[in-house]
Short mmCIF file of C-alpha atoms and ligand atoms in Angstrom, two decimals:
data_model
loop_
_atom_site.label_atom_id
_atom_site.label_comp_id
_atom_site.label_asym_id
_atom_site.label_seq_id
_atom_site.Cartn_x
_atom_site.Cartn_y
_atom_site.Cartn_z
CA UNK H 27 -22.23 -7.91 -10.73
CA UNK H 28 -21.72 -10.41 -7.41
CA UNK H 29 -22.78 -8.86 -4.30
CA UNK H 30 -22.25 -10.06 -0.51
CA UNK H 31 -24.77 -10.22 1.74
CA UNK H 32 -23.67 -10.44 5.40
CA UNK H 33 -25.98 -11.20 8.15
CA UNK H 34 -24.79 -9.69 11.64
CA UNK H 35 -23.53 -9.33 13.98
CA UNK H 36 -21.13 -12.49 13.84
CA UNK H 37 -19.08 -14.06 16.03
CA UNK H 38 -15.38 -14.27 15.20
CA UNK H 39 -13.85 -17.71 16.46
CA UNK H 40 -11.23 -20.16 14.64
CA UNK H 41 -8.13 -20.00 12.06
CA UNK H 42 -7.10 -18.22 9.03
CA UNK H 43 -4.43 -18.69 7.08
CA UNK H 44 -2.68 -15.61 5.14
CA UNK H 45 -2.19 -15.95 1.97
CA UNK H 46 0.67 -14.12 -0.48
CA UNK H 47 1.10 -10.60 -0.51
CA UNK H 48 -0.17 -9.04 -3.83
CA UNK H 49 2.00 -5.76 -2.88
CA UNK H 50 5.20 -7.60 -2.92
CA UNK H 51 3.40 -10.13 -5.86
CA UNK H 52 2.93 -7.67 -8.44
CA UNK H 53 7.27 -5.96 -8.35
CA UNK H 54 8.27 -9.58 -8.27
CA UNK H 55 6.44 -10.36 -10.97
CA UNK H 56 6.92 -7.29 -13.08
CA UNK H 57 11.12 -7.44 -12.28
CA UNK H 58 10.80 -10.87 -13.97
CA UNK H 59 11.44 -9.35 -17.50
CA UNK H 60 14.44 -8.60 -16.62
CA UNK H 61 15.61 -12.90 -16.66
CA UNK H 62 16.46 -14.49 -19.71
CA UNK H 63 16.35 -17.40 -17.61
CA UNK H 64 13.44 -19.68 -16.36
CA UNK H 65 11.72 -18.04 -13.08
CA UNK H 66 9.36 -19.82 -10.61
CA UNK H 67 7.44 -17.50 -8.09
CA UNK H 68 5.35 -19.33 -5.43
CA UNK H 69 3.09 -18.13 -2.95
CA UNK H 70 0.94 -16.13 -5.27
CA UNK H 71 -2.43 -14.80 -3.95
CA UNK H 72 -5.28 -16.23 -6.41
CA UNK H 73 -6.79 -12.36 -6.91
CA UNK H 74 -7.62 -10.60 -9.54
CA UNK H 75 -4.49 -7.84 -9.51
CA UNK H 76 -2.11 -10.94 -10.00
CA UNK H 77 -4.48 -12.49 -12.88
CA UNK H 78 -3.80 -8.79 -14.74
CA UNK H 79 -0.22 -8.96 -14.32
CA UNK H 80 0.47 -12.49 -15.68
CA UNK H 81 -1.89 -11.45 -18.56
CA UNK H 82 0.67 -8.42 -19.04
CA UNK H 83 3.56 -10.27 -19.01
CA UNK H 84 1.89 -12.64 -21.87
CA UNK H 85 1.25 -9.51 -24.22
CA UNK H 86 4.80 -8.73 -23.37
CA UNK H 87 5.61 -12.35 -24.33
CA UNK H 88 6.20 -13.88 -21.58
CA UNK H 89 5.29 -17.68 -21.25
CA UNK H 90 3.38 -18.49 -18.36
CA UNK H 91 2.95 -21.73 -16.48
CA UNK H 92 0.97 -21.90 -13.36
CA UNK H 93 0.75 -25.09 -11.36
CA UNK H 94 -2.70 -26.59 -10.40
CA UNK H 95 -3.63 -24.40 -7.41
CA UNK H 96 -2.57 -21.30 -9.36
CA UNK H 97 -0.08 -20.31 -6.45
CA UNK H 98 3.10 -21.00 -8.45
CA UNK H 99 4.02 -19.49 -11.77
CA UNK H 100 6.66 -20.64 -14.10
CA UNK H 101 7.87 -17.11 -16.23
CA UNK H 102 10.14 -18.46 -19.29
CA UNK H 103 10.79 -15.14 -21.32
CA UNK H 104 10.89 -15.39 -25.02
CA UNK H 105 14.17 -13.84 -26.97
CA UNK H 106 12.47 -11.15 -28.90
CA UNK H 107 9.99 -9.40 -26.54
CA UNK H 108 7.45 -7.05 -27.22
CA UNK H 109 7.78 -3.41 -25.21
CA UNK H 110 4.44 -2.52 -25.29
CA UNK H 111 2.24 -1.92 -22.42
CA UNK H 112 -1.53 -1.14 -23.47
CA UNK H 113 -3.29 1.39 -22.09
CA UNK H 114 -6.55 -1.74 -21.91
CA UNK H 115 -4.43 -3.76 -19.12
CA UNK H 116 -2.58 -0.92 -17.65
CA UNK H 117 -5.92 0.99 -16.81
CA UNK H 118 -7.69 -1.76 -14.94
CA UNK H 119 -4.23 -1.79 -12.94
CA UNK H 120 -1.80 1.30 -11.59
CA UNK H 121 0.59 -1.46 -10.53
CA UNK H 122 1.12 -2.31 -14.37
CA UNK H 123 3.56 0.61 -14.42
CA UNK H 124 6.22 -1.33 -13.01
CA UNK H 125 6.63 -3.23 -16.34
CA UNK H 126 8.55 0.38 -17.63
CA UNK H 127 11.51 0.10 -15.30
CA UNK H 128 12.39 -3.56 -16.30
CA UNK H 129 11.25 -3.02 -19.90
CA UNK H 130 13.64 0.10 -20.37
CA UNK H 131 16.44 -1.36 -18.70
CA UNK H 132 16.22 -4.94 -20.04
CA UNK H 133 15.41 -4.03 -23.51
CA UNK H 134 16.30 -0.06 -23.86
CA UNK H 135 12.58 0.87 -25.31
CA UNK H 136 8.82 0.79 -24.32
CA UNK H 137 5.55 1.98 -25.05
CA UNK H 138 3.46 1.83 -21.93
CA UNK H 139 0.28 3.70 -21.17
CA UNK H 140 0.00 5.98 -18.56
CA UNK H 141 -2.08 4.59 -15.72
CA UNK H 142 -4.76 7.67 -15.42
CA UNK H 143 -6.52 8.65 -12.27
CA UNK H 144 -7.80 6.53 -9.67
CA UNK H 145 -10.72 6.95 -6.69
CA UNK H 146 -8.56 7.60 -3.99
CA UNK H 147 -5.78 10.43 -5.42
CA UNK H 148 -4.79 11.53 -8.33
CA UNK H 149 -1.80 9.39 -8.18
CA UNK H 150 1.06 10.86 -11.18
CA UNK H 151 3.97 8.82 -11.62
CA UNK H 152 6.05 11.19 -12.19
CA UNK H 153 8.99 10.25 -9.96
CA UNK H 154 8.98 7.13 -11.71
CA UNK H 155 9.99 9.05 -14.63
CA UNK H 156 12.49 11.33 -12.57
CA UNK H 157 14.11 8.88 -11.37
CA UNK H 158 14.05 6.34 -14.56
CA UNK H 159 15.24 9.77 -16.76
CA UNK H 160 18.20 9.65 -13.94
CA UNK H 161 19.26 6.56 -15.09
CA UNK H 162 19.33 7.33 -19.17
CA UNK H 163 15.52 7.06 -19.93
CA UNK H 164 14.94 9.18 -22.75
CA UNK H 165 11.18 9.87 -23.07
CA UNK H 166 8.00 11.61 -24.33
CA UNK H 167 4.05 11.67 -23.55
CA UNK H 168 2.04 11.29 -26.34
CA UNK H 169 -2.04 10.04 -26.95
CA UNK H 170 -1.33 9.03 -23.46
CA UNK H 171 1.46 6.34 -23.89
CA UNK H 172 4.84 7.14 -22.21
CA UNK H 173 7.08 6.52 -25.28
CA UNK H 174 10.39 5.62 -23.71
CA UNK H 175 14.07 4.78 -25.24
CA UNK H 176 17.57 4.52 -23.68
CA UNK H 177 20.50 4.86 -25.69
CA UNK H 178 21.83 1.44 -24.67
CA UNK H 179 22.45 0.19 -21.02
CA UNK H 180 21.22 2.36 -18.58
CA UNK H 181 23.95 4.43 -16.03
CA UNK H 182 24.19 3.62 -12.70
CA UNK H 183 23.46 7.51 -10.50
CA UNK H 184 22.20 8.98 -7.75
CA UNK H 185 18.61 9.67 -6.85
CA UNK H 186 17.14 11.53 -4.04
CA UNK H 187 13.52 11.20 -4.08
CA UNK H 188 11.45 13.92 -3.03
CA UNK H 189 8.89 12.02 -1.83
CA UNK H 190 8.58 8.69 -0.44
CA UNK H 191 6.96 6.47 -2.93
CA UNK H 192 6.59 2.92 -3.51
CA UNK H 193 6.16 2.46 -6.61
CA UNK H 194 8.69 4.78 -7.69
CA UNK H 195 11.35 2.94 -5.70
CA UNK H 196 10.52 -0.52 -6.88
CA UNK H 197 10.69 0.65 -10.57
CA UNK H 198 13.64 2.20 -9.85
CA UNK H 199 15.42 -0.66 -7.89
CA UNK H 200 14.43 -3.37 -10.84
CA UNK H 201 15.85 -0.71 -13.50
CA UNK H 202 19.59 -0.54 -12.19
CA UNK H 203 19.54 -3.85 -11.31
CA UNK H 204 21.15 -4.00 -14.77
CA UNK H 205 22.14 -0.41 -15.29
CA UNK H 206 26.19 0.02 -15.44
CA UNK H 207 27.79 0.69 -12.64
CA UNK H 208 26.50 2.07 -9.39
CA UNK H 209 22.94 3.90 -8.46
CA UNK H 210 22.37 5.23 -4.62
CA UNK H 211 19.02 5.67 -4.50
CA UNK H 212 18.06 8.05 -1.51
CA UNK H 213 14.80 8.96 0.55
CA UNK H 214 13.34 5.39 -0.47
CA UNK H 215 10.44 3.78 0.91
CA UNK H 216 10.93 0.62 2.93
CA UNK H 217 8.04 -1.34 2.70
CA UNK H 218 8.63 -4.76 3.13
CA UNK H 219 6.82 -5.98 0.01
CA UNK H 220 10.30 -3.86 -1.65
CA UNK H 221 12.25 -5.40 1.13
CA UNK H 222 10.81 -8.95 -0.59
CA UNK H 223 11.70 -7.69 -3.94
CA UNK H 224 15.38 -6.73 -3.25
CA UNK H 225 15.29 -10.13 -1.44
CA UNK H 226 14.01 -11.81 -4.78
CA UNK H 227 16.32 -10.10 -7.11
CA UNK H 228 19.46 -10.64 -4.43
CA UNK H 229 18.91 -14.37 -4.45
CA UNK H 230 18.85 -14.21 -8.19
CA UNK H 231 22.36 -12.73 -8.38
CA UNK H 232 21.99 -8.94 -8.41
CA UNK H 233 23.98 -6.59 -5.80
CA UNK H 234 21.36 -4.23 -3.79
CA UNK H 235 22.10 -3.11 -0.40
CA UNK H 236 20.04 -1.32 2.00
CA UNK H 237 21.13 1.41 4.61
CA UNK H 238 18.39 2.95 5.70
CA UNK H 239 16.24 4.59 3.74
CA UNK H 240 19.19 4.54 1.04
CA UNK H 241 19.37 1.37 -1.18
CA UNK H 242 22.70 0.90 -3.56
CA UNK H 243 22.42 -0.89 -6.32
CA UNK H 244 25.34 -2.32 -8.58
CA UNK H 245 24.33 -3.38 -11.82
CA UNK H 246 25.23 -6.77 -12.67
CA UNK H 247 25.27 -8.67 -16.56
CA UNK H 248 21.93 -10.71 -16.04
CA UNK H 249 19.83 -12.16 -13.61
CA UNK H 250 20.28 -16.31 -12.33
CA UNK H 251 17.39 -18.66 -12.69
CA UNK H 252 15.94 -18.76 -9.50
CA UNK H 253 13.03 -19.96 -7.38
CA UNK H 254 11.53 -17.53 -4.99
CA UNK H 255 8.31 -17.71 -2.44
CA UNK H 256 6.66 -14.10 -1.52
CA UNK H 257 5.74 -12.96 1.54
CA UNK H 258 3.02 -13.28 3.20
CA UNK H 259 0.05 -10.15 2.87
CA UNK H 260 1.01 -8.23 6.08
CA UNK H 261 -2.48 -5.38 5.54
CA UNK H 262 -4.86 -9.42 4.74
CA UNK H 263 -3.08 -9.94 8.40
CA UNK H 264 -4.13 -6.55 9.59
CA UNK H 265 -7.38 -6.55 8.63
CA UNK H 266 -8.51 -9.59 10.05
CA UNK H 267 -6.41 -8.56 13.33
CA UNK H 268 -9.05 -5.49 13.04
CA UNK H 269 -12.22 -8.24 12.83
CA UNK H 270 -11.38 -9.83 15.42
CA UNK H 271 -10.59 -6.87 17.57
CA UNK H 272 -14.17 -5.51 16.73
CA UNK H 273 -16.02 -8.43 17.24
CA UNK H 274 -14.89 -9.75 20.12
CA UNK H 275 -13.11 -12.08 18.58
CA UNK H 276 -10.67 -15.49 19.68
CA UNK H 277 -8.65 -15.78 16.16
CA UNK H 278 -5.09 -17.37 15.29
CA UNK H 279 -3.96 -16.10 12.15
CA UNK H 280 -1.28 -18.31 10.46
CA UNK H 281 1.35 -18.07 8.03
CA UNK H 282 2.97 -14.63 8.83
CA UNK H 283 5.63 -13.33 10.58
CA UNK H 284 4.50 -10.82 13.23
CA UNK H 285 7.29 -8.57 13.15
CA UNK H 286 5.81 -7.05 10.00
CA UNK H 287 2.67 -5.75 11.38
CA UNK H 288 4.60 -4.81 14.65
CA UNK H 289 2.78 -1.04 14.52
CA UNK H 290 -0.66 -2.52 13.95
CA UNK H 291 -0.43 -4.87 17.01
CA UNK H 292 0.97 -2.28 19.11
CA UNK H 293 -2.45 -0.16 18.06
CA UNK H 294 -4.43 -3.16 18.70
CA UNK H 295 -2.96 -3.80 22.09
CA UNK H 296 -3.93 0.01 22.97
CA UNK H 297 -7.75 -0.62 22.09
CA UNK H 298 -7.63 -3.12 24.36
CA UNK H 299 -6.99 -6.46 22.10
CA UNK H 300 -5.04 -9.11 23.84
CA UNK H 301 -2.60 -10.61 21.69
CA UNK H 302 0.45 -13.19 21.64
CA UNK H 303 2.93 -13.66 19.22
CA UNK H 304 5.12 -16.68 17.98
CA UNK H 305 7.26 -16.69 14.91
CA UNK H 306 4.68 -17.27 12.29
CA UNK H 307 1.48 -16.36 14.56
CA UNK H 308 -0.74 -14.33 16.00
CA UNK H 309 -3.56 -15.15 18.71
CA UNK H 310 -5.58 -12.55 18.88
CA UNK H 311 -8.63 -11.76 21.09
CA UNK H 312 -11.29 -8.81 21.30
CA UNK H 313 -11.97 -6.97 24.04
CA UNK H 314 -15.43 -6.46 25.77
CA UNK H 315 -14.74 -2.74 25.28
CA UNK H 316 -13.08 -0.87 22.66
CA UNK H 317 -11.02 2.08 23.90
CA UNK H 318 -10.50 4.90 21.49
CA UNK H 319 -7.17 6.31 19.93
CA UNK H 320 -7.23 10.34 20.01
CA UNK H 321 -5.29 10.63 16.77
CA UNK H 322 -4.27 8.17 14.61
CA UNK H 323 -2.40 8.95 11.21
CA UNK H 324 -1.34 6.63 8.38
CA UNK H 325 2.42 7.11 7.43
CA UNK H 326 4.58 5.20 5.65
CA UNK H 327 6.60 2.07 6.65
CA UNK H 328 7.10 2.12 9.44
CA UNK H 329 4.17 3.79 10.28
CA UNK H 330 0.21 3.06 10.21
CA UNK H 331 -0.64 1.64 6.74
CA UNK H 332 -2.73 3.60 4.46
CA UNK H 333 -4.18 0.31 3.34
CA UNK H 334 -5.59 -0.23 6.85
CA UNK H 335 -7.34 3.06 7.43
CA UNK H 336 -10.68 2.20 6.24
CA UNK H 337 -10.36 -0.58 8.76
CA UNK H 338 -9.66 1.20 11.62
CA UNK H 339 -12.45 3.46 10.91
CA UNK H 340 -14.72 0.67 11.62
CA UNK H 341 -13.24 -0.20 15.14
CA UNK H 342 -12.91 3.89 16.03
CA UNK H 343 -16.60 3.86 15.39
CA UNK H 344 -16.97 1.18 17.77
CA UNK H 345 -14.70 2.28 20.00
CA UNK H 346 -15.79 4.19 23.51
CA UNK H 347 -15.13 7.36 23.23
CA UNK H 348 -13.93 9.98 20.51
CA UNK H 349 -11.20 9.80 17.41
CA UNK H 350 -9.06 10.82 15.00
CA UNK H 351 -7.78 9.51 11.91
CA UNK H 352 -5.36 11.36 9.55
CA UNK H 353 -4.76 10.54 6.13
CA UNK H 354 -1.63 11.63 5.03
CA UNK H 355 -0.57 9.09 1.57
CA UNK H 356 -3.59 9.79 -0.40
CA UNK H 357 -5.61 12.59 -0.72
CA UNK H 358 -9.27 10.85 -1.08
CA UNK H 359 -9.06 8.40 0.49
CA UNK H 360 -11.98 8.69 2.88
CA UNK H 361 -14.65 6.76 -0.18
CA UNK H 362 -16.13 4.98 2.99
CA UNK H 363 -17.05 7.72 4.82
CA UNK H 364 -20.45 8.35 3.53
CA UNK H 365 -21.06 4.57 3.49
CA UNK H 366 -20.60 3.88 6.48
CA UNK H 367 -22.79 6.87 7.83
CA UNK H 368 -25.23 5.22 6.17
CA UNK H 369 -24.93 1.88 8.51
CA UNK H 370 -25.14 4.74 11.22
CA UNK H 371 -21.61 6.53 11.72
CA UNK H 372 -20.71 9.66 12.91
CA UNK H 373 -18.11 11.39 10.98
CA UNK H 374 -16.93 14.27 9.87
CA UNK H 375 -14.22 15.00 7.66
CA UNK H 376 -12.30 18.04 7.23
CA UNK H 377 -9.71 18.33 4.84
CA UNK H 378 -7.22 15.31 5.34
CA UNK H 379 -8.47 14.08 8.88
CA UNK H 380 -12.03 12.29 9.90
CA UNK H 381 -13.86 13.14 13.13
CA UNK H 382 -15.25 9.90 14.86
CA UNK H 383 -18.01 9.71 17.34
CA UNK H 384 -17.72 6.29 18.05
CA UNK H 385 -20.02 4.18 20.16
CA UNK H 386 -21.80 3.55 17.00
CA UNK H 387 -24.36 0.87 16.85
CA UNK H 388 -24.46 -0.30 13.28
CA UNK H 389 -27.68 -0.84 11.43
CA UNK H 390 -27.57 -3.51 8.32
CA UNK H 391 -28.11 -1.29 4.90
CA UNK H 392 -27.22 -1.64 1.52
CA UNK H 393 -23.48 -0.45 0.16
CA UNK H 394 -21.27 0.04 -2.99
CA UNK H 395 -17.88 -0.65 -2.82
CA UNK H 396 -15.29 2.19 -4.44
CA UNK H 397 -12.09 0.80 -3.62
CA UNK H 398 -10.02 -2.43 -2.58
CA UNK H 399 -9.68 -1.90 1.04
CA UNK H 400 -12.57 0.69 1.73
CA UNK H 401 -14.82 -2.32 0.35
CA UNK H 402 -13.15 -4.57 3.18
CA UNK H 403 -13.95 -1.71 5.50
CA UNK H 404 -17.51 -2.31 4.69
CA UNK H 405 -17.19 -5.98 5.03
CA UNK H 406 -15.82 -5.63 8.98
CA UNK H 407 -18.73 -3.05 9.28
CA UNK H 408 -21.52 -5.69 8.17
CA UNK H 409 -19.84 -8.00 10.36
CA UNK H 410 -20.83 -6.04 13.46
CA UNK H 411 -24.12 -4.49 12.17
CA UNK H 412 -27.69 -5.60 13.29
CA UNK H 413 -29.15 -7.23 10.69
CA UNK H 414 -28.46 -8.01 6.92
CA UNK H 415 -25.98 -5.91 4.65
CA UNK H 416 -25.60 -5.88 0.71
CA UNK H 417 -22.22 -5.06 -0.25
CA UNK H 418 -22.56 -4.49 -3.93
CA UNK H 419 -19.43 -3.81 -6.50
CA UNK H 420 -17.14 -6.37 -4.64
CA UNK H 421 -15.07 -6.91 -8.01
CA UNK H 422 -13.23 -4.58 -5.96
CA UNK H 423 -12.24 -6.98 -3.29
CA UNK H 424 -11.40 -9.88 -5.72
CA UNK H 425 -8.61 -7.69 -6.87
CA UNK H 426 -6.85 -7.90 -3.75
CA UNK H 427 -8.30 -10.77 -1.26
CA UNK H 428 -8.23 -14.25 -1.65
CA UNK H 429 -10.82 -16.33 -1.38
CA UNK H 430 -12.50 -13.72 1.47
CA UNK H 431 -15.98 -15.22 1.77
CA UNK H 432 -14.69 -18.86 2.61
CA UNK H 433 -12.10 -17.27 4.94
CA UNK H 434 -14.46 -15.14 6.79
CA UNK H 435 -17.12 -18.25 6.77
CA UNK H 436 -15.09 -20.70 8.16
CA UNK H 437 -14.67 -17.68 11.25
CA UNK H 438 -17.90 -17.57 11.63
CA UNK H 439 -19.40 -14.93 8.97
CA UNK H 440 -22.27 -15.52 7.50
CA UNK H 441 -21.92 -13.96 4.42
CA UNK H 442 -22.77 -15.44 1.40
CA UNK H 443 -21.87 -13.64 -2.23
CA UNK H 444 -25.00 -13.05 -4.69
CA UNK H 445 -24.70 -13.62 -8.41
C1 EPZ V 517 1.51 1.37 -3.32
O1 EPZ V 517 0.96 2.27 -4.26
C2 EPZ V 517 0.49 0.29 -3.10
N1 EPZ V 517 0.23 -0.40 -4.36
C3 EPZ V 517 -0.80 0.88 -2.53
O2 EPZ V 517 -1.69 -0.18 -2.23
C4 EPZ V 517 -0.47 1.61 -1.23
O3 EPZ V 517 -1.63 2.24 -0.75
C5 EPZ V 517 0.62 2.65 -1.47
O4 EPZ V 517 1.79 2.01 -2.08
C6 EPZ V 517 1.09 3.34 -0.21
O5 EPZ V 517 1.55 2.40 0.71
C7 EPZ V 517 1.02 -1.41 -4.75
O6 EPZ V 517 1.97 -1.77 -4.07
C8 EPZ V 517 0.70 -2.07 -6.03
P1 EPZ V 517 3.13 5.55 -3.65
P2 EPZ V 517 1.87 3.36 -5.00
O7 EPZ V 517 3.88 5.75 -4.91
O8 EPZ V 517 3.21 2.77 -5.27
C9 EPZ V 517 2.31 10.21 -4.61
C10 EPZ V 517 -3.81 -1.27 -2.17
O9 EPZ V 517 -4.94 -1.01 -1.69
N2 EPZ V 517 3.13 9.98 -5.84
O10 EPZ V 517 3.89 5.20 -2.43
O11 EPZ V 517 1.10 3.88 -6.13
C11 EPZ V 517 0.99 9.43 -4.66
O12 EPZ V 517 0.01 10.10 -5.38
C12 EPZ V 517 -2.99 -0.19 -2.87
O13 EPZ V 517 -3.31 -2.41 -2.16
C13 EPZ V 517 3.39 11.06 -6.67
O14 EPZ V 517 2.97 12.19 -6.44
O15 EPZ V 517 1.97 4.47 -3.87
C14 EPZ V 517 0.70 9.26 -3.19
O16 EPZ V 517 0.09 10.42 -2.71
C15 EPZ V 517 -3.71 1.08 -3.09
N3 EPZ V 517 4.15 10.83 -7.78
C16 EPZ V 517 2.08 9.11 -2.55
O17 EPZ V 517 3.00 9.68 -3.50
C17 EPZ V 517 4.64 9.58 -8.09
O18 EPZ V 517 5.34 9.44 -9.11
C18 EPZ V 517 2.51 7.68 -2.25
O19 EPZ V 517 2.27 6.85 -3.37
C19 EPZ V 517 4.37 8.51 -7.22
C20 EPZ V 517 3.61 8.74 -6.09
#
C-alpha cells in the first residue's frame, strides 16, 4: 500500500490549479442513464471515485470513451441496459447509489446493493427511498440488494424532506426528470455540485427550477445530446486555501469561481489570512499569527462544509488561542482526532463537538489515513510538523484528489509517495 512521506515544515509559495469537482462528477455522471443520446462530460477529476463510476456505468452497459488526458468522457448508452448495481462496485463507493434514481425512472426496474456503513456515520439512505417510493418506486430489501420496480413512468409529486440530504435530492431530481407531470421537491439541499447537476440536465432539455430550498421539476419525454463541463472542486479549493493559511503561505489558486467558497474565505479572513478575489481566483496569503475561532460548526450549504472540518482542525490547532468545532452532518466524523494527537494535539471531544488547545507545535510521526478528507487533514498537518511524517493508507486520498503530491510539490511540499 503507497504511503507519503512529508518532510516539514514547508513553505507554501506558487500556483495551483483546481481541478473538477468529484461531488458534482459523480450525479452528472450517474443522471447520464437517463440519455438515449450520445453525452460528453468534461472536466473530470482523474481520482479514483470517478474511475468506480465509469466502471458502473459499463456493467450497466454503458459505452465509455475517454479522451487522452482522461478528463472527458464520451457516455453512448446501449438500447437494452442492464439494471443491476452490484453490491462489489457499490461498496467501494456510497455515491454508486445514485445509479437507482435514473435506473428506476429511465428503465422502471433495478437491482442495486445497498451501500452498507461507512467510517464516518452510519449513513442509511433511506430518504432516497422515501422520496423515490413518492414518485411510484415499488420496492423490497432482500440479501442486501434494494429490489426496485415501477409500474411504468414514474408520477410527478410532492416531497418534503425531513432532512437535508444530498444525495437524496440528487437522486430524486434525476428521477422526475422523466417522471409525468410535476414533482415539488421541498427542504432540498443546495449544494452547488446539485446546482451543477440541475445545470447539466437543464442544458440537456429537462425543466427544473429552483426557489429556494424548493426545486420543481417537470418531467419531460427524453433528455438532448449534450456537452457539459463540471465545476470546479470548491472543498480541493478550500483545502489548499487552509495550507496556505497555516503555513504562511503566498498561493493563487486558479480555475474556480470564488463565490462558491464565499463562507470559507470569510473564515479565513477572520484567522487572519489576507485574501483577494477575481472572477476565477484567489490570492491568498498566511498570516504570521493564526487567531482562533471560538466555535465553529459545519452546516450545510450555505454553511461550513463538513468536508473541510478535518482541515480546519489543523489550523485551530495552530491557531493562538482556544476552539471549537461542531460537527453537525455526520456523526463520526472526528477519525483524525487521535491522529493528530499523536503529531502533538490537544483535543478533546465530547459528543458532537472537539475541544482545541491550539498553539500546537507539531512533531513528525507516523499516521493511517481512515477517510478522504481526514487523510488530507493529515497531509496539511505534516506540512507544518518538525520533521518527517508517514502517511500510510492514502488509497484514501486517490479517491478524491487529483494528482495531490505533484500539486503540493510544485508549492513547495516535499512529500514524496512510497511504494
Ligand atoms: C454527500 O454525501 C457527499 N458525497 C459527502 O462528501 C458530503 O460529506 C455530504 O454530502 C455532506 O455534504 C457526495 O457528494 C458523493 P447527505 P451524502 O445525504 O449525499 C443523513 C466527501 O468526503 N442521511 O447529505 O451521502 C446522513 O447519514 C464525501 O467527498 C440519512 O439519515 O450526504 C448524514 O448524517 C463524504 N438518510 C446526513 O443525512 C438518508 O437517506 C447528510 O447526508 C440520507 C442521508
Amino acid at each position: 500500500m503507497d504511503k507519503f512521506l512529508i518532510t516539514g515544515p514547508c513553505k507554501i509559495r506558487g500556483s495551483v490549479s483546481i481541478s473538477g469537482s468529484k461531488n458534482a462528477s459523480l450525479p452528472i455522471l450517474a443522471a447520464t442513464l437517463l440519455f438515449d443520446q450520445p453525452v460528453i462530460i468534461k472536466n473530470l477529476p482523474r481520482v479514483r471515485d470517478i474511475n468506480t463510476m465509469l466502471n458502473l456505468l459499463k456493467s450497466l452497459g454503458s459505452k465509455v470513451i475517454l479522451s487522452k488526458d482522461r478528463k472527458t468522457a464520451k457516455i453512448v448508452n446501449k438500447k437494452n441496459m442492464k439494471t443491476f448495481a452490484s453490491y462489489s462496485l457499490v461498496k467501494t463507493m456510497r455515491g454508486s447509489i445514485l445509479v437507482l434514481g435514473p435506473l428506476i425512472s429511465k428503465y422502471n426496474n433495478s437491482k442495486t446493493s445497498l451501500p452498507g456503513g461507512c467510517l464516518i456515520g452510519a449513513r442509511p439512505v433511506n430518504y432516497h427511498l422515501e422520496a423515490l417510493k413518492k414518485l411510484g418506486m415499488n420496492y423490497e430489501l432482500k440479501d442486501g440488494y434494494i429490489l426496485a420496480k415501477s409500474n411504468g413512468k414514474l408520477k410527478g409529486t410532492i416531497i418534503n424532506f425531513p432532512k437535508i440530504s444530498v444525495g437524496a435530492t440528487e437522486n430524486s431530481i434525476i428521477a422526475a426528470c422523466l417522471a409525468k407531470g410535476r414533482t415539488i421537491l421541498k427542504n432540498c439541499a443546495i449544494e452547488p455540485e446539485i446546482k451543477d447537476l440541475t445545470n447539466f440536465l437543464n442544458k440537456a432539455g429537462a425543466k427544473i427550477r429552483w426557489s429556494g430550498r424548493i426545486c420543481k421539476i417537470t418531467g419531460v419525454e427524453c433528455l438532448n445530446k449534450t456537452e457539459y463541463s463540471v465545476m470546479a472542486d470548491r472543498i480541493e479549493a478550500g483545502t489548499f486555501c487552509v495550507a496556505a493559511t497555516l503555513a504562511k503561505g503566498n498561493l493563487q489558486i486558479n480555475n474556480l469561481n470564488p463565490r462558491i467558497i464565499g463562507t470559507e474565505i470569510k473564515l479565513l479572513k477572520k484567522v487572519g489570512a489576507k485574501i483577494k478575489t477575481t472572477e476565477n481566483k484567489i490570492l491568498i496569503k498566511g498570516p504570521e499569527k493564526i487567531k482562533s475561532i471560538k466555535s465553529i460548526k459545519t452546516k450545510e450549504f450555505p454553511g461550513i462544509p463538513t468536508d473541510l472540518q478535518a482541515q480546519l482542525m489543523v489550523l485551530m490547532c495552530k491557531a493562538a488561542g482556544k476552539s471549537s468545532i461542531t460537527e453537525s452532518i455526520f456523526e463520526n466524523r472526528f477519525m483524525h482526532v487521535a491522529e493528530l494527537q499523536r503529531l502533538g494535539a490537544k483535543i478533546n471531544i465530547k459528543n458532537n463537538i472537539a475541544s482545541i488547545e491550539g498553539n500546537t507545535k507539531f512533531i513528525g510521526a507516523e499516521l493511517m489515513s481512515s477517510d478522504l478528507r481526514a487523510s488530507v487533514a493529515l497531509v496539511l498537518a505534516a506540512i507544518v510538523s518538525n520533521g518527517k511524517s508517514y502517511i500510510n493508507r492514502i488509497y484514501h486520498l486517490d479517491r478524491g484528489y487529483e494528482k495531490i503530491e505533484n500539486k503540493l510539490k510544485k508549492i513547495g511540499v516535499k512529500i514524496k509517495r512510497l511504494k
